[in-house]
CSV table of C-alpha atoms in Angstrom, one decimal:
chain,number,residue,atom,x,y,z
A,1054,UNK,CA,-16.4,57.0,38.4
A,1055,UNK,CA,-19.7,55.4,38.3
A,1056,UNK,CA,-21.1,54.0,34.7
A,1057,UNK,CA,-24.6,53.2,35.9
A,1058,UNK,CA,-27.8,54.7,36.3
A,1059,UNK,CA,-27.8,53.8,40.2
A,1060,UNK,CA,-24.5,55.4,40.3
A,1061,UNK,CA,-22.6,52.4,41.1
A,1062,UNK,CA,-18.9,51.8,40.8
A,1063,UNK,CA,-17.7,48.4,38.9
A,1064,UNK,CA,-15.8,47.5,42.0
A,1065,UNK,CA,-19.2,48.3,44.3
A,1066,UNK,CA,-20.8,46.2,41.8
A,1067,UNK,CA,-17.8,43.4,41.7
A,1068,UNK,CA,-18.8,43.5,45.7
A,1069,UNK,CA,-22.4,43.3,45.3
A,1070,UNK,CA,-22.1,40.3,42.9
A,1071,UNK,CA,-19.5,38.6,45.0
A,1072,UNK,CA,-21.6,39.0,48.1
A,1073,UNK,CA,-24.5,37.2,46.5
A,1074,UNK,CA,-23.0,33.6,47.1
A,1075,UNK,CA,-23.0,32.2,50.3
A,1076,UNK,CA,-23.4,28.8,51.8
A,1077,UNK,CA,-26.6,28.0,51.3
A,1078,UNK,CA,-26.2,29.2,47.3
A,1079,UNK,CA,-23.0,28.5,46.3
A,1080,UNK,CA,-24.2,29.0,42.8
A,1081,UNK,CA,-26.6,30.7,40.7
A,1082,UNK,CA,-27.9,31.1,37.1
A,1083,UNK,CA,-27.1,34.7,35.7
A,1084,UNK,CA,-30.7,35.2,35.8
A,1085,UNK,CA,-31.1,34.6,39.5
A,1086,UNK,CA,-27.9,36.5,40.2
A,1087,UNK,CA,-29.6,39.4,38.8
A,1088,UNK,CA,-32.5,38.7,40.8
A,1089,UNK,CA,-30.9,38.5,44.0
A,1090,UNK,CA,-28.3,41.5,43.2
A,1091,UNK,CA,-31.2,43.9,41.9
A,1092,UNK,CA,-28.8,44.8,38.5
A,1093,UNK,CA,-30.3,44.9,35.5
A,1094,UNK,CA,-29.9,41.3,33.3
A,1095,UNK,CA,-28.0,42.8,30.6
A,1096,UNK,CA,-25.2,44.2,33.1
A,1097,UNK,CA,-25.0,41.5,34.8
A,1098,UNK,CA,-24.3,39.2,32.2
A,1099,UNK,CA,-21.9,41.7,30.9
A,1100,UNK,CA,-20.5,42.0,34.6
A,1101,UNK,CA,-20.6,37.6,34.8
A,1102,UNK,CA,-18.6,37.3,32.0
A,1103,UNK,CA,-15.9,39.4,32.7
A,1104,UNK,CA,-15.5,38.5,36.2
A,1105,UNK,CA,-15.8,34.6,34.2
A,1106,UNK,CA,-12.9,36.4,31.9
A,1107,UNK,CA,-10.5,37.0,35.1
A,1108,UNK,CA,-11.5,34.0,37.0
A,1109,UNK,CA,-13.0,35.8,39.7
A,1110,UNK,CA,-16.2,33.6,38.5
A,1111,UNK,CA,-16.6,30.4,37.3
A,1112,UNK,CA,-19.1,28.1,35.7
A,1113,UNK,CA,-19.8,24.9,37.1
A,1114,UNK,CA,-21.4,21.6,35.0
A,1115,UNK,CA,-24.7,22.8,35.2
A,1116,UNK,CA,-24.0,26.4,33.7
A,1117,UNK,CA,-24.7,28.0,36.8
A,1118,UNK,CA,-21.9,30.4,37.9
A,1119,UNK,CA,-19.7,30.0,41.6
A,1120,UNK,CA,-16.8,32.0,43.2
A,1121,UNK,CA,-14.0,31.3,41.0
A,1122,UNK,CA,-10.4,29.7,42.2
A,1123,UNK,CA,-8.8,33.4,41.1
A,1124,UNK,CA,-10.7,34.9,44.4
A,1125,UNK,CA,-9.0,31.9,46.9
A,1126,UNK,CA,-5.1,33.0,45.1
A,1127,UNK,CA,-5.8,36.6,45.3
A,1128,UNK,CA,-6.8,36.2,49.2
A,1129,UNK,CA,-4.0,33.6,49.9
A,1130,UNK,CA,-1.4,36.6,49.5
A,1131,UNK,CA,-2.6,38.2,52.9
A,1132,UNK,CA,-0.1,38.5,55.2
A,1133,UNK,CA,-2.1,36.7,58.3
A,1134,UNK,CA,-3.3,33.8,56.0
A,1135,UNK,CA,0.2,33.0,54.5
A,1136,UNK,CA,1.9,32.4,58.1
A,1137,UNK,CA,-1.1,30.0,58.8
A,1138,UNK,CA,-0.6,28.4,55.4
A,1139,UNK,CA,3.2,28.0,55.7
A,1140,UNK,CA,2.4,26.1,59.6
A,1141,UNK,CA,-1.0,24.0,57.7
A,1142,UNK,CA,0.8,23.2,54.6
A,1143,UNK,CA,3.1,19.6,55.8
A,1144,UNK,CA,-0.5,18.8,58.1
A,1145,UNK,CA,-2.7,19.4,55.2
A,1146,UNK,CA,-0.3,17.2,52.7
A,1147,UNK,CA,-1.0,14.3,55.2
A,1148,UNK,CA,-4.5,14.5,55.5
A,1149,UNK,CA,-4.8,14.9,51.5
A,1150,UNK,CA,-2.3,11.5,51.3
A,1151,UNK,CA,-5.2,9.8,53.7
A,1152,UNK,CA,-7.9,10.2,52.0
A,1153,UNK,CA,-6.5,11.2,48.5
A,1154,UNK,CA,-8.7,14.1,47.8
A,1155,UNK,CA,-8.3,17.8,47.7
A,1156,UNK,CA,-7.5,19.3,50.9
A,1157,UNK,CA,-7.8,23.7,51.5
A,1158,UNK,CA,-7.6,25.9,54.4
A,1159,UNK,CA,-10.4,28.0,55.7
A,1160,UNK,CA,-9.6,30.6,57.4
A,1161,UNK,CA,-12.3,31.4,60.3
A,1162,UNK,CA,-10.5,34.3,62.1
């Protein structure tokens, strides 16, 4: 059931807020989410800090908000990522002993 005046689900709204990041801005401030996602200010605040709330968002030092850690666990318990993780895991260990800093997977398939 939609609670908007666009008629927009929360989850087509979790989506739409969500697809706003990419790699060339991996973050934003609320007000320039709201910009880019065309949702009123208000609601997306509202929307920023629940998704903050659940870890699906995050703030980074600068108070601008980024895809949050809770996304990369929720995705991690696919079936085709968790075979690939099992076979990276021992490689990805080693490479993080080398150069002693955080290693993750990205999945391109």
């Amino acid at each position: 059931m939609a609670n908007s005046r666009s008629g927009d689900s929360l989850p087509s709204r979790l989506v739409t807020i969500l697809d706003a990041f990419d790699s060339h801005r991996s973050s934003l401030t609320i007000s320039a989410l709201s910009r880019r996602v065309g949702i009123p200010l208000a609601t997306t605040h509202r929307l920023v800090v629940q998704f903050l709330d659940g870890r699906l968002l995050e703030r980074d030092a600068d108070g601008e908000v980024r895809l949050g850690i809770r996304l990369w666990e929720l995705a991690s318990r696919g079936l085709r990522t968790t075979d690939l993780r099992e076979i990276a895991l021992p490689f990805m260990k080693d490479a993080q002993a080398v150069v002693r800093q955080h290693t993750t997977l990205r999945w391109a398939g």
